[in-house]
Amino acid sequence: MESMLHGFFVTAGLIIAIGAQNAFVLKQGLLKQHILPVILTCFICDIILISIGVLGLGSLISQSPTATVALAVVGALFLFIYGANAFRSAYQGNSVVQLEQRNAQTQSVLKAIFTTLMITLLNPHVYLDTVVIIGGIAGTLTLEQKGFFLLGALSVSGLWFFSLGYSARLFIPLFQRPVTWRILDIVIGFVMWGIAISLMQYALAML
């Protein structure tokens, strides 16, 4: 139980923060667009990455600086584009209802899953949190303790993404106001660009 709680709180401290992935899940929840597939995609990615870290395979990812730099650059470019789209949406000032109508026509479930994978897997910080940090902490535990640690870590991941995705709809009346949606899009844009800048700085430091 102690190892399980340890994994729960360590993971909670890392994933419950404003980031590209959480911002995207929140937005999908507000739009009520493919929420379950998006949540499951995030959760499955966490299951795979955290399991890799806890089972002691995290060092394999850090052995290729070239691959890490390439991942950081591609991720930064993607987040710059996604952030620009968020700023454009804020400028247009569409309400949630208008955005629901637009997305119902243009966004498929495969597109939503693909975007989720891009935001998740092209961000080196995801690997730093799940594989390196969580894996490093779990490295001090016995095999039996690692099992409970992993269970606690995955429990908080599932609880967080399902809560974030499905509780967002409680705020839909607030986001019917265009100004509120504009504020959210601006915040998302700055978050995406902030992470993109940090990734470029990381890539330059690795060269």
mmCIF file with all atom_site columns, C-alpha atoms in Angstrom:
data_model
loop_
_atom_site.group_PDB
_atom_site.id
_atom_site.type_symbol
_atom_site.label_atom_id
_atom_site.label_alt_id
_atom_site.label_comp_id
_atom_site.label_asym_id
_atom_site.label_entity_id
_atom_site.label_seq_id
_atom_site.pdbx_PDB_ins_code
_atom_site.Cartn_x
_atom_site.Cartn_y
_atom_site.Cartn_z
_atom_site.occupancy
_atom_site.B_iso_or_equiv
_atom_site.pdbx_formal_charge
_atom_site.auth_seq_id
_atom_site.auth_comp_id
_atom_site.auth_asym_id
_atom_site.auth_atom_id
_atom_site.pdbx_PDB_model_num
ATOM 1   C CA . MET A 1 1   ? 0.000   0.000  0.000   1.00 0.00 ? 1   MET A CA 1
ATOM 2   C CA . GLU A 1 2   ? 2.855   2.377  0.785   1.00 0.00 ? 2   GLU A CA 1
ATOM 3   C CA . SER A 1 3   ? 4.433   1.744  -2.635  1.00 0.00 ? 3   SER A CA 1
ATOM 4   C CA . MET A 1 4   ? 1.067   2.177  -4.339  1.00 0.00 ? 4   MET A CA 1
ATOM 5   C CA . LEU A 1 5   ? 0.461   5.537  -2.625  1.00 0.00 ? 5   LEU A CA 1
ATOM 6   C CA . HIS A 1 6   ? 4.017   6.567  -3.478  1.00 0.00 ? 6   HIS A CA 1
ATOM 7   C CA . GLY A 1 7   ? 3.373   5.899  -7.164  1.00 0.00 ? 7   GLY A CA 1
ATOM 8   C CA . PHE A 1 8   ? -0.003  7.644  -6.971  1.00 0.00 ? 8   PHE A CA 1
ATOM 9   C CA . PHE A 1 9   ? 1.280   10.909 -5.511  1.00 0.00 ? 9   PHE A CA 1
ATOM 10  C CA . VAL A 1 10  ? 4.499   11.054 -7.530  1.00 0.00 ? 10  VAL A CA 1
ATOM 11  C CA . THR A 1 11  ? 2.552   10.657 -10.768 1.00 0.00 ? 11  THR A CA 1
ATOM 12  C CA . ALA A 1 12  ? -0.142  13.084 -9.653  1.00 0.00 ? 12  ALA A CA 1
ATOM 13  C CA . GLY A 1 13  ? 2.482   15.761 -9.062  1.00 0.00 ? 13  GLY A CA 1
ATOM 14  C CA . LEU A 1 14  ? 3.783   15.321 -12.604 1.00 0.00 ? 14  LEU A CA 1
ATOM 15  C CA . ILE A 1 15  ? 0.638   15.021 -14.727 1.00 0.00 ? 15  ILE A CA 1
ATOM 16  C CA . ILE A 1 16  ? -1.774  17.396 -12.937 1.00 0.00 ? 16  ILE A CA 1
ATOM 17  C CA . ALA A 1 17  ? -0.436  20.587 -14.471 1.00 0.00 ? 17  ALA A CA 1
ATOM 18  C CA . ILE A 1 18  ? -1.280  22.835 -17.395 1.00 0.00 ? 18  ILE A CA 1
ATOM 19  C CA . GLY A 1 19  ? 0.326   21.314 -20.467 1.00 0.00 ? 19  GLY A CA 1
ATOM 20  C CA . ALA A 1 20  ? -0.314  20.578 -24.117 1.00 0.00 ? 20  ALA A CA 1
ATOM 21  C CA . GLN A 1 21  ? -1.955  17.215 -23.463 1.00 0.00 ? 21  GLN A CA 1
ATOM 22  C CA . ASN A 1 22  ? -4.194  18.393 -20.629 1.00 0.00 ? 22  ASN A CA 1
ATOM 23  C CA . ALA A 1 23  ? -5.220  21.505 -22.576 1.00 0.00 ? 23  ALA A CA 1
ATOM 24  C CA . PHE A 1 24  ? -6.253  19.362 -25.542 1.00 0.00 ? 24  PHE A CA 1
ATOM 25  C CA . VAL A 1 25  ? -8.260  16.940 -23.372 1.00 0.00 ? 25  VAL A CA 1
ATOM 26  C CA . LEU A 1 26  ? -9.987  19.899 -21.696 1.00 0.00 ? 26  LEU A CA 1
ATOM 27  C CA . LYS A 1 27  ? -10.891 21.434 -25.039 1.00 0.00 ? 27  LYS A CA 1
ATOM 28  C CA . GLN A 1 28  ? -12.287 18.147 -26.362 1.00 0.00 ? 28  GLN A CA 1
ATOM 29  C CA . GLY A 1 29  ? -14.327 17.829 -23.185 1.00 0.00 ? 29  GLY A CA 1
ATOM 30  C CA . LEU A 1 30  ? -15.789 21.298 -23.663 1.00 0.00 ? 30  LEU A CA 1
ATOM 31  C CA . LEU A 1 31  ? -16.621 20.531 -27.277 1.00 0.00 ? 31  LEU A CA 1
ATOM 32  C CA . LYS A 1 32  ? -17.991 17.067 -26.357 1.00 0.00 ? 32  LYS A CA 1
ATOM 33  C CA . GLN A 1 33  ? -16.091 15.697 -29.332 1.00 0.00 ? 33  GLN A CA 1
ATOM 34  C CA . HIS A 1 34  ? -14.697 12.134 -29.175 1.00 0.00 ? 34  HIS A CA 1
ATOM 35  C CA . ILE A 1 35  ? -13.950 12.453 -25.460 1.00 0.00 ? 35  ILE A CA 1
ATOM 36  C CA . LEU A 1 36  ? -13.644 8.727  -24.697 1.00 0.00 ? 36  LEU A CA 1
ATOM 37  C CA . PRO A 1 37  ? -11.230 7.917  -27.576 1.00 0.00 ? 37  PRO A CA 1
ATOM 38  C CA . VAL A 1 38  ? -9.053  10.907 -26.642 1.00 0.00 ? 38  VAL A CA 1
ATOM 39  C CA . ILE A 1 39  ? -8.986  9.935  -22.964 1.00 0.00 ? 39  ILE A CA 1
ATOM 40  C CA . LEU A 1 40  ? -8.243  6.289  -23.739 1.00 0.00 ? 40  LEU A CA 1
ATOM 41  C CA . THR A 1 41  ? -5.420  7.323  -26.084 1.00 0.00 ? 41  THR A CA 1
ATOM 42  C CA . CYS A 1 42  ? -3.808  9.426  -23.345 1.00 0.00 ? 42  CYS A CA 1
ATOM 43  C CA . PHE A 1 43  ? -4.263  6.670  -20.785 1.00 0.00 ? 43  PHE A CA 1
ATOM 44  C CA . ILE A 1 44  ? -2.866  3.928  -23.036 1.00 0.00 ? 44  ILE A CA 1
ATOM 45  C CA . CYS A 1 45  ? 0.182   6.082  -23.792 1.00 0.00 ? 45  CYS A CA 1
ATOM 46  C CA . ASP A 1 46  ? 0.722   6.522  -20.048 1.00 0.00 ? 46  ASP A CA 1
ATOM 47  C CA . ILE A 1 47  ? 0.330   2.782  -19.457 1.00 0.00 ? 47  ILE A CA 1
ATOM 48  C CA . ILE A 1 48  ? 3.026   2.028  -22.014 1.00 0.00 ? 48  ILE A CA 1
ATOM 49  C CA . LEU A 1 49  ? 5.470   4.810  -21.069 1.00 0.00 ? 49  LEU A CA 1
ATOM 50  C CA . ILE A 1 50  ? 5.139   4.517  -17.292 1.00 0.00 ? 50  ILE A CA 1
ATOM 51  C CA . SER A 1 51  ? 5.445   0.728  -17.499 1.00 0.00 ? 51  SER A CA 1
ATOM 52  C CA . ILE A 1 52  ? 8.619   1.111  -19.558 1.00 0.00 ? 52  ILE A CA 1
ATOM 53  C CA . GLY A 1 53  ? 10.035  3.490  -16.961 1.00 0.00 ? 53  GLY A CA 1
ATOM 54  C CA . VAL A 1 54  ? 9.067   1.458  -13.904 1.00 0.00 ? 54  VAL A CA 1
ATOM 55  C CA . LEU A 1 55  ? 10.378  -1.768 -15.419 1.00 0.00 ? 55  LEU A CA 1
ATOM 56  C CA . GLY A 1 56  ? 13.800  -0.176 -15.850 1.00 0.00 ? 56  GLY A CA 1
ATOM 57  C CA . LEU A 1 57  ? 13.941  0.344  -19.611 1.00 0.00 ? 57  LEU A CA 1
ATOM 58  C CA . GLY A 1 58  ? 13.970  4.144  -19.500 1.00 0.00 ? 58  GLY A CA 1
ATOM 59  C CA . SER A 1 59  ? 17.711  4.405  -20.053 1.00 0.00 ? 59  SER A CA 1
ATOM 60  C CA . LEU A 1 60  ? 17.300  3.106  -23.616 1.00 0.00 ? 60  LEU A CA 1
ATOM 61  C CA . ILE A 1 61  ? 15.533  6.300  -24.698 1.00 0.00 ? 61  ILE A CA 1
ATOM 62  C CA . SER A 1 62  ? 18.226  8.596  -23.324 1.00 0.00 ? 62  SER A CA 1
ATOM 63  C CA . GLN A 1 63  ? 21.051  6.788  -25.143 1.00 0.00 ? 63  GLN A CA 1
ATOM 64  C CA . SER A 1 64  ? 20.408  8.496  -28.498 1.00 0.00 ? 64  SER A CA 1
ATOM 65  C CA . PRO A 1 65  ? 20.955  12.292 -28.330 1.00 0.00 ? 65  PRO A CA 1
ATOM 66  C CA . THR A 1 66  ? 20.276  12.594 -32.079 1.00 0.00 ? 66  THR A CA 1
ATOM 67  C CA . ALA A 1 67  ? 16.854  10.996 -31.773 1.00 0.00 ? 67  ALA A CA 1
ATOM 68  C CA . THR A 1 68  ? 16.064  13.160 -28.746 1.00 0.00 ? 68  THR A CA 1
ATOM 69  C CA . VAL A 1 69  ? 16.980  16.378 -30.586 1.00 0.00 ? 69  VAL A CA 1
ATOM 70  C CA . ALA A 1 70  ? 14.965  15.358 -33.654 1.00 0.00 ? 70  ALA A CA 1
ATOM 71  C CA . LEU A 1 71  ? 11.954  14.577 -31.471 1.00 0.00 ? 71  LEU A CA 1
ATOM 72  C CA . ALA A 1 72  ? 12.250  17.942 -29.734 1.00 0.00 ? 72  ALA A CA 1
ATOM 73  C CA . VAL A 1 73  ? 12.417  19.888 -33.018 1.00 0.00 ? 73  VAL A CA 1
ATOM 74  C CA . VAL A 1 74  ? 9.456   18.062 -34.595 1.00 0.00 ? 74  VAL A CA 1
ATOM 75  C CA . GLY A 1 75  ? 7.455   18.453 -31.400 1.00 0.00 ? 75  GLY A CA 1
ATOM 76  C CA . ALA A 1 76  ? 8.252   22.176 -31.215 1.00 0.00 ? 76  ALA A CA 1
ATOM 77  C CA . LEU A 1 77  ? 7.143   22.750 -34.806 1.00 0.00 ? 77  LEU A CA 1
ATOM 78  C CA . PHE A 1 78  ? 3.901   20.873 -34.211 1.00 0.00 ? 78  PHE A CA 1
ATOM 79  C CA . LEU A 1 79  ? 3.145   22.844 -31.034 1.00 0.00 ? 79  LEU A CA 1
ATOM 80  C CA . PHE A 1 80  ? 3.923   26.156 -32.758 1.00 0.00 ? 80  PHE A CA 1
ATOM 81  C CA . ILE A 1 81  ? 1.350   25.303 -35.435 1.00 0.00 ? 81  ILE A CA 1
ATOM 82  C CA . TYR A 1 82  ? -1.214  24.088 -32.884 1.00 0.00 ? 82  TYR A CA 1
ATOM 83  C CA . GLY A 1 83  ? -0.692  27.245 -30.816 1.00 0.00 ? 83  GLY A CA 1
ATOM 84  C CA . ALA A 1 84  ? -1.136  29.418 -33.896 1.00 0.00 ? 84  ALA A CA 1
ATOM 85  C CA . ASN A 1 85  ? -4.441  27.664 -34.601 1.00 0.00 ? 85  ASN A CA 1
ATOM 86  C CA . ALA A 1 86  ? -5.554  28.387 -31.028 1.00 0.00 ? 86  ALA A CA 1
ATOM 87  C CA . PHE A 1 87  ? -4.726  32.091 -31.450 1.00 0.00 ? 87  PHE A CA 1
ATOM 88  C CA . ARG A 1 88  ? -6.622  32.127 -34.752 1.00 0.00 ? 88  ARG A CA 1
ATOM 89  C CA . SER A 1 89  ? -9.644  30.578 -33.066 1.00 0.00 ? 89  SER A CA 1
ATOM 90  C CA . ALA A 1 90  ? -9.455  33.228 -30.332 1.00 0.00 ? 90  ALA A CA 1
ATOM 91  C CA . TYR A 1 91  ? -9.301  35.979 -32.977 1.00 0.00 ? 91  TYR A CA 1
ATOM 92  C CA . GLN A 1 92  ? -12.349 34.613 -34.787 1.00 0.00 ? 92  GLN A CA 1
ATOM 93  C CA . GLY A 1 93  ? -14.287 34.590 -31.516 1.00 0.00 ? 93  GLY A CA 1
ATOM 94  C CA . ASN A 1 94  ? -16.443 31.546 -32.183 1.00 0.00 ? 94  ASN A CA 1
ATOM 95  C CA . SER A 1 95  ? -18.688 30.351 -29.371 1.00 0.00 ? 95  SER A CA 1
ATOM 96  C CA . VAL A 1 96  ? -18.748 26.737 -28.225 1.00 0.00 ? 96  VAL A CA 1
ATOM 97  C CA . VAL A 1 97  ? -21.960 26.073 -30.134 1.00 0.00 ? 97  VAL A CA 1
ATOM 98  C CA . GLN A 1 98  ? -20.437 27.364 -33.369 1.00 0.00 ? 98  GLN A CA 1
ATOM 99  C CA . LEU A 1 99  ? -17.301 25.327 -32.789 1.00 0.00 ? 99  LEU A CA 1
ATOM 100 C CA . GLU A 1 100 ? -19.352 22.210 -32.115 1.00 0.00 ? 100 GLU A CA 1
ATOM 101 C CA . GLN A 1 101 ? -21.133 22.634 -35.423 1.00 0.00 ? 101 GLN A CA 1
ATOM 102 C CA . ARG A 1 102 ? -17.876 23.200 -37.282 1.00 0.00 ? 102 ARG A CA 1
ATOM 103 C CA . ASN A 1 103 ? -16.064 20.290 -35.680 1.00 0.00 ? 103 ASN A CA 1
ATOM 104 C CA . ALA A 1 104 ? -18.987 17.916 -36.166 1.00 0.00 ? 104 ALA A CA 1
ATOM 105 C CA . GLN A 1 105 ? -18.508 18.437 -39.881 1.00 0.00 ? 105 GLN A CA 1
ATOM 106 C CA . THR A 1 106 ? -14.711 18.413 -40.108 1.00 0.00 ? 106 THR A CA 1
ATOM 107 C CA . GLN A 1 107 ? -13.203 16.364 -37.266 1.00 0.00 ? 107 GLN A CA 1
ATOM 108 C CA . SER A 1 108 ? -13.317 12.578 -37.329 1.00 0.00 ? 108 SER A CA 1
ATOM 109 C CA . VAL A 1 109 ? -12.486 10.280 -34.442 1.00 0.00 ? 109 VAL A CA 1
ATOM 110 C CA . LEU A 1 110 ? -9.308  9.207  -36.240 1.00 0.00 ? 110 LEU A CA 1
ATOM 111 C CA . LYS A 1 111 ? -8.218  12.828 -36.535 1.00 0.00 ? 111 LYS A CA 1
ATOM 112 C CA . ALA A 1 112 ? -8.854  13.380 -32.827 1.00 0.00 ? 112 ALA A CA 1
ATOM 113 C CA . ILE A 1 113 ? -6.837  10.278 -31.906 1.00 0.00 ? 113 ILE A CA 1
ATOM 114 C CA . PHE A 1 114 ? -4.025  11.254 -34.288 1.00 0.00 ? 114 PHE A CA 1
ATOM 115 C CA . THR A 1 115 ? -3.843  14.766 -32.805 1.00 0.00 ? 115 THR A CA 1
ATOM 116 C CA . THR A 1 116 ? -3.778  13.287 -29.299 1.00 0.00 ? 116 THR A CA 1
ATOM 117 C CA . LEU A 1 117 ? -0.902  10.990 -30.254 1.00 0.00 ? 117 LEU A CA 1
ATOM 118 C CA . MET A 1 118 ? 1.013   13.868 -31.830 1.00 0.00 ? 118 MET A CA 1
ATOM 119 C CA . ILE A 1 119 ? 0.616   16.107 -28.785 1.00 0.00 ? 119 ILE A CA 1
ATOM 120 C CA . THR A 1 120 ? 1.545   13.257 -26.448 1.00 0.00 ? 120 THR A CA 1
ATOM 121 C CA . LEU A 1 121 ? 4.388   11.486 -28.224 1.00 0.00 ? 121 LEU A CA 1
ATOM 122 C CA . LEU A 1 122 ? 6.140   14.463 -29.860 1.00 0.00 ? 122 LEU A CA 1
ATOM 123 C CA . ASN A 1 123 ? 6.754   16.108 -26.504 1.00 0.00 ? 123 ASN A CA 1
ATOM 124 C CA . PRO A 1 124 ? 10.061  14.982 -24.911 1.00 0.00 ? 124 PRO A CA 1
ATOM 125 C CA . HIS A 1 125 ? 8.772   16.216 -21.538 1.00 0.00 ? 125 HIS A CA 1
ATOM 126 C CA . VAL A 1 126 ? 6.345   13.288 -21.601 1.00 0.00 ? 126 VAL A CA 1
ATOM 127 C CA . TYR A 1 127 ? 9.265   10.860 -21.691 1.00 0.00 ? 127 TYR A CA 1
ATOM 128 C CA . LEU A 1 128 ? 11.121  12.857 -19.062 1.00 0.00 ? 128 LEU A CA 1
ATOM 129 C CA . ASP A 1 129 ? 8.165   12.651 -16.664 1.00 0.00 ? 129 ASP A CA 1
ATOM 130 C CA . THR A 1 130 ? 6.950   9.119  -17.302 1.00 0.00 ? 130 THR A CA 1
ATOM 131 C CA . VAL A 1 131 ? 10.104  7.219  -18.193 1.00 0.00 ? 131 VAL A CA 1
ATOM 132 C CA . VAL A 1 132 ? 13.005  9.080  -16.609 1.00 0.00 ? 132 VAL A CA 1
ATOM 133 C CA . ILE A 1 133 ? 11.583  10.621 -13.409 1.00 0.00 ? 133 ILE A CA 1
ATOM 134 C CA . ILE A 1 134 ? 8.946   8.027  -12.511 1.00 0.00 ? 134 ILE A CA 1
ATOM 135 C CA . GLY A 1 135 ? 11.225  5.237  -13.719 1.00 0.00 ? 135 GLY A CA 1
ATOM 136 C CA . GLY A 1 136 ? 14.145  6.603  -11.743 1.00 0.00 ? 136 GLY A CA 1
ATOM 137 C CA . ILE A 1 137 ? 12.106  6.741  -8.534  1.00 0.00 ? 137 ILE A CA 1
ATOM 138 C CA . ALA A 1 138 ? 10.810  3.207  -9.106  1.00 0.00 ? 138 ALA A CA 1
ATOM 139 C CA . GLY A 1 139 ? 14.370  2.010  -9.706  1.00 0.00 ? 139 GLY A CA 1
ATOM 140 C CA . THR A 1 140 ? 15.020  2.030  -5.974  1.00 0.00 ? 140 THR A CA 1
ATOM 141 C CA . LEU A 1 141 ? 12.183  -0.443 -5.296  1.00 0.00 ? 141 LEU A CA 1
ATOM 142 C CA . THR A 1 142 ? 12.043  -4.225 -5.278  1.00 0.00 ? 142 THR A CA 1
ATOM 143 C CA . LEU A 1 143 ? 10.188  -6.041 -8.072  1.00 0.00 ? 143 LEU A CA 1
ATOM 144 C CA . GLU A 1 144 ? 7.125   -6.582 -5.867  1.00 0.00 ? 144 GLU A CA 1
ATOM 145 C CA . GLN A 1 145 ? 7.112   -2.958 -4.773  1.00 0.00 ? 145 GLN A CA 1
ATOM 146 C CA . LYS A 1 146 ? 7.414   -1.842 -8.405  1.00 0.00 ? 146 LYS A CA 1
ATOM 147 C CA . GLY A 1 147 ? 4.170   -3.657 -9.184  1.00 0.00 ? 147 GLY A CA 1
ATOM 148 C CA . PHE A 1 148 ? 2.247   -1.702 -6.553  1.00 0.00 ? 148 PHE A CA 1
ATOM 149 C CA . PHE A 1 149 ? 4.054   1.525  -7.495  1.00 0.00 ? 149 PHE A CA 1
ATOM 150 C CA . LEU A 1 150 ? 3.001   1.016  -11.122 1.00 0.00 ? 150 LEU A CA 1
ATOM 151 C CA . LEU A 1 151 ? -0.587  0.320  -10.073 1.00 0.00 ? 151 LEU A CA 1
ATOM 152 C CA . GLY A 1 152 ? -0.715  3.569  -8.102  1.00 0.00 ? 152 GLY A CA 1
ATOM 153 C CA . ALA A 1 153 ? 0.834   5.554  -10.957 1.00 0.00 ? 153 ALA A CA 1
ATOM 154 C CA . LEU A 1 154 ? -1.603  4.203  -13.535 1.00 0.00 ? 154 LEU A CA 1
ATOM 155 C CA . SER A 1 155 ? -4.554  4.709  -11.189 1.00 0.00 ? 155 SER A CA 1
ATOM 156 C CA . VAL A 1 156 ? -3.956  8.450  -10.901 1.00 0.00 ? 156 VAL A CA 1
ATOM 157 C CA . SER A 1 157 ? -3.408  8.707  -14.662 1.00 0.00 ? 157 SER A CA 1
ATOM 158 C CA . GLY A 1 158 ? -6.763  7.102  -15.411 1.00 0.00 ? 158 GLY A CA 1
ATOM 159 C CA . LEU A 1 159 ? -8.604  9.097  -12.758 1.00 0.00 ? 159 LEU A CA 1
ATOM 160 C CA . TRP A 1 160 ? -7.090  12.361 -13.946 1.00 0.00 ? 160 TRP A CA 1
ATOM 161 C CA . PHE A 1 161 ? -7.838  12.022 -17.658 1.00 0.00 ? 161 PHE A CA 1
ATOM 162 C CA . PHE A 1 162 ? -11.375 10.735 -17.152 1.00 0.00 ? 162 PHE A CA 1
ATOM 163 C CA . SER A 1 163 ? -12.110 13.477 -14.614 1.00 0.00 ? 163 SER A CA 1
ATOM 164 C CA . LEU A 1 164 ? -10.641 16.197 -16.825 1.00 0.00 ? 164 LEU A CA 1
ATOM 165 C CA . GLY A 1 165 ? -12.422 15.061 -19.968 1.00 0.00 ? 165 GLY A CA 1
ATOM 166 C CA . TYR A 1 166 ? -15.865 14.480 -18.500 1.00 0.00 ? 166 TYR A CA 1
ATOM 167 C CA . SER A 1 167 ? -15.962 17.254 -15.872 1.00 0.00 ? 167 SER A CA 1
ATOM 168 C CA . ALA A 1 168 ? -15.216 19.864 -18.540 1.00 0.00 ? 168 ALA A CA 1
ATOM 169 C CA . ARG A 1 169 ? -18.849 19.714 -19.696 1.00 0.00 ? 169 ARG A CA 1
ATOM 170 C CA . LEU A 1 170 ? -19.890 21.239 -16.348 1.00 0.00 ? 170 LEU A CA 1
ATOM 171 C CA . PHE A 1 171 ? -18.310 24.487 -17.543 1.00 0.00 ? 171 PHE A CA 1
ATOM 172 C CA . ILE A 1 172 ? -20.026 24.509 -20.957 1.00 0.00 ? 172 ILE A CA 1
ATOM 173 C CA . PRO A 1 173 ? -22.601 27.176 -19.918 1.00 0.00 ? 173 PRO A CA 1
ATOM 174 C CA . LEU A 1 174 ? -19.707 29.449 -18.978 1.00 0.00 ? 174 LEU A CA 1
ATOM 175 C CA . PHE A 1 175 ? -18.010 28.803 -22.305 1.00 0.00 ? 175 PHE A CA 1
ATOM 176 C CA . GLN A 1 176 ? -21.128 29.680 -24.282 1.00 0.00 ? 176 GLN A CA 1
ATOM 177 C CA . ARG A 1 177 ? -19.840 33.227 -23.885 1.00 0.00 ? 177 ARG A CA 1
ATOM 178 C CA . PRO A 1 178 ? -17.397 33.984 -26.735 1.00 0.00 ? 178 PRO A CA 1
ATOM 179 C CA . VAL A 1 179 ? -15.103 35.994 -24.448 1.00 0.00 ? 179 VAL A CA 1
ATOM 180 C CA . THR A 1 180 ? -14.558 32.979 -22.157 1.00 0.00 ? 180 THR A CA 1
ATOM 181 C CA . TRP A 1 181 ? -13.723 30.733 -25.091 1.00 0.00 ? 181 TRP A CA 1
ATOM 182 C CA . ARG A 1 182 ? -11.350 33.386 -26.437 1.00 0.00 ? 182 ARG A CA 1
ATOM 183 C CA . ILE A 1 183 ? -9.534  33.482 -23.107 1.00 0.00 ? 183 ILE A CA 1
ATOM 184 C CA . LEU A 1 184 ? -9.183  29.686 -23.084 1.00 0.00 ? 184 LEU A CA 1
ATOM 185 C CA . ASP A 1 185 ? -7.845  29.648 -26.655 1.00 0.00 ? 185 ASP A CA 1
ATOM 186 C CA . ILE A 1 186 ? -5.340  32.389 -25.816 1.00 0.00 ? 186 ILE A CA 1
ATOM 187 C CA . VAL A 1 187 ? -4.166  30.465 -22.738 1.00 0.00 ? 187 VAL A CA 1
ATOM 188 C CA . ILE A 1 188 ? -3.853  27.269 -24.782 1.00 0.00 ? 188 ILE A CA 1
ATOM 189 C CA . GLY A 1 189 ? -1.920  29.148 -27.462 1.00 0.00 ? 189 GLY A CA 1
ATOM 190 C CA . PHE A 1 190 ? 0.574   30.522 -24.956 1.00 0.00 ? 190 PHE A CA 1
ATOM 191 C CA . VAL A 1 191 ? 0.942   27.117 -23.276 1.00 0.00 ? 191 VAL A CA 1
ATOM 192 C CA . MET A 1 192 ? 1.664   25.456 -26.630 1.00 0.00 ? 192 MET A CA 1
ATOM 193 C CA . TRP A 1 193 ? 4.157   28.143 -27.660 1.00 0.00 ? 193 TRP A CA 1
ATOM 194 C CA . GLY A 1 194 ? 5.811   28.143 -24.245 1.00 0.00 ? 194 GLY A CA 1
ATOM 195 C CA . ILE A 1 195 ? 6.392   24.400 -24.427 1.00 0.00 ? 195 ILE A CA 1
ATOM 196 C CA . ALA A 1 196 ? 7.573   24.724 -28.041 1.00 0.00 ? 196 ALA A CA 1
ATOM 197 C CA . ILE A 1 197 ? 10.140  27.357 -27.058 1.00 0.00 ? 197 ILE A CA 1
ATOM 198 C CA . SER A 1 198 ? 11.395  25.193 -24.202 1.00 0.00 ? 198 SER A CA 1
ATOM 199 C CA . LEU A 1 199 ? 11.756  22.255 -26.615 1.00 0.00 ? 199 LEU A CA 1
ATOM 200 C CA . MET A 1 200 ? 13.783  24.349 -29.050 1.00 0.00 ? 200 MET A CA 1
ATOM 201 C CA . GLN A 1 201 ? 16.009  25.531 -26.217 1.00 0.00 ? 201 GLN A CA 1
ATOM 202 C CA . TYR A 1 202 ? 16.424  21.923 -25.146 1.00 0.00 ? 202 TYR A CA 1
ATOM 203 C CA . ALA A 1 203 ? 17.358  20.887 -28.692 1.00 0.00 ? 203 ALA A CA 1
ATOM 204 C CA . LEU A 1 204 ? 19.897  23.712 -29.031 1.00 0.00 ? 204 LEU A CA 1
ATOM 205 C CA . ALA A 1 205 ? 21.456  22.794 -25.685 1.00 0.00 ? 205 ALA A CA 1
ATOM 206 C CA . MET A 1 206 ? 21.864  19.197 -26.859 1.00 0.00 ? 206 MET A CA 1
ATOM 207 C CA . LEU A 1 207 ? 23.730  20.206 -30.047 1.00 0.00 ? 207 LEU A CA 1
#
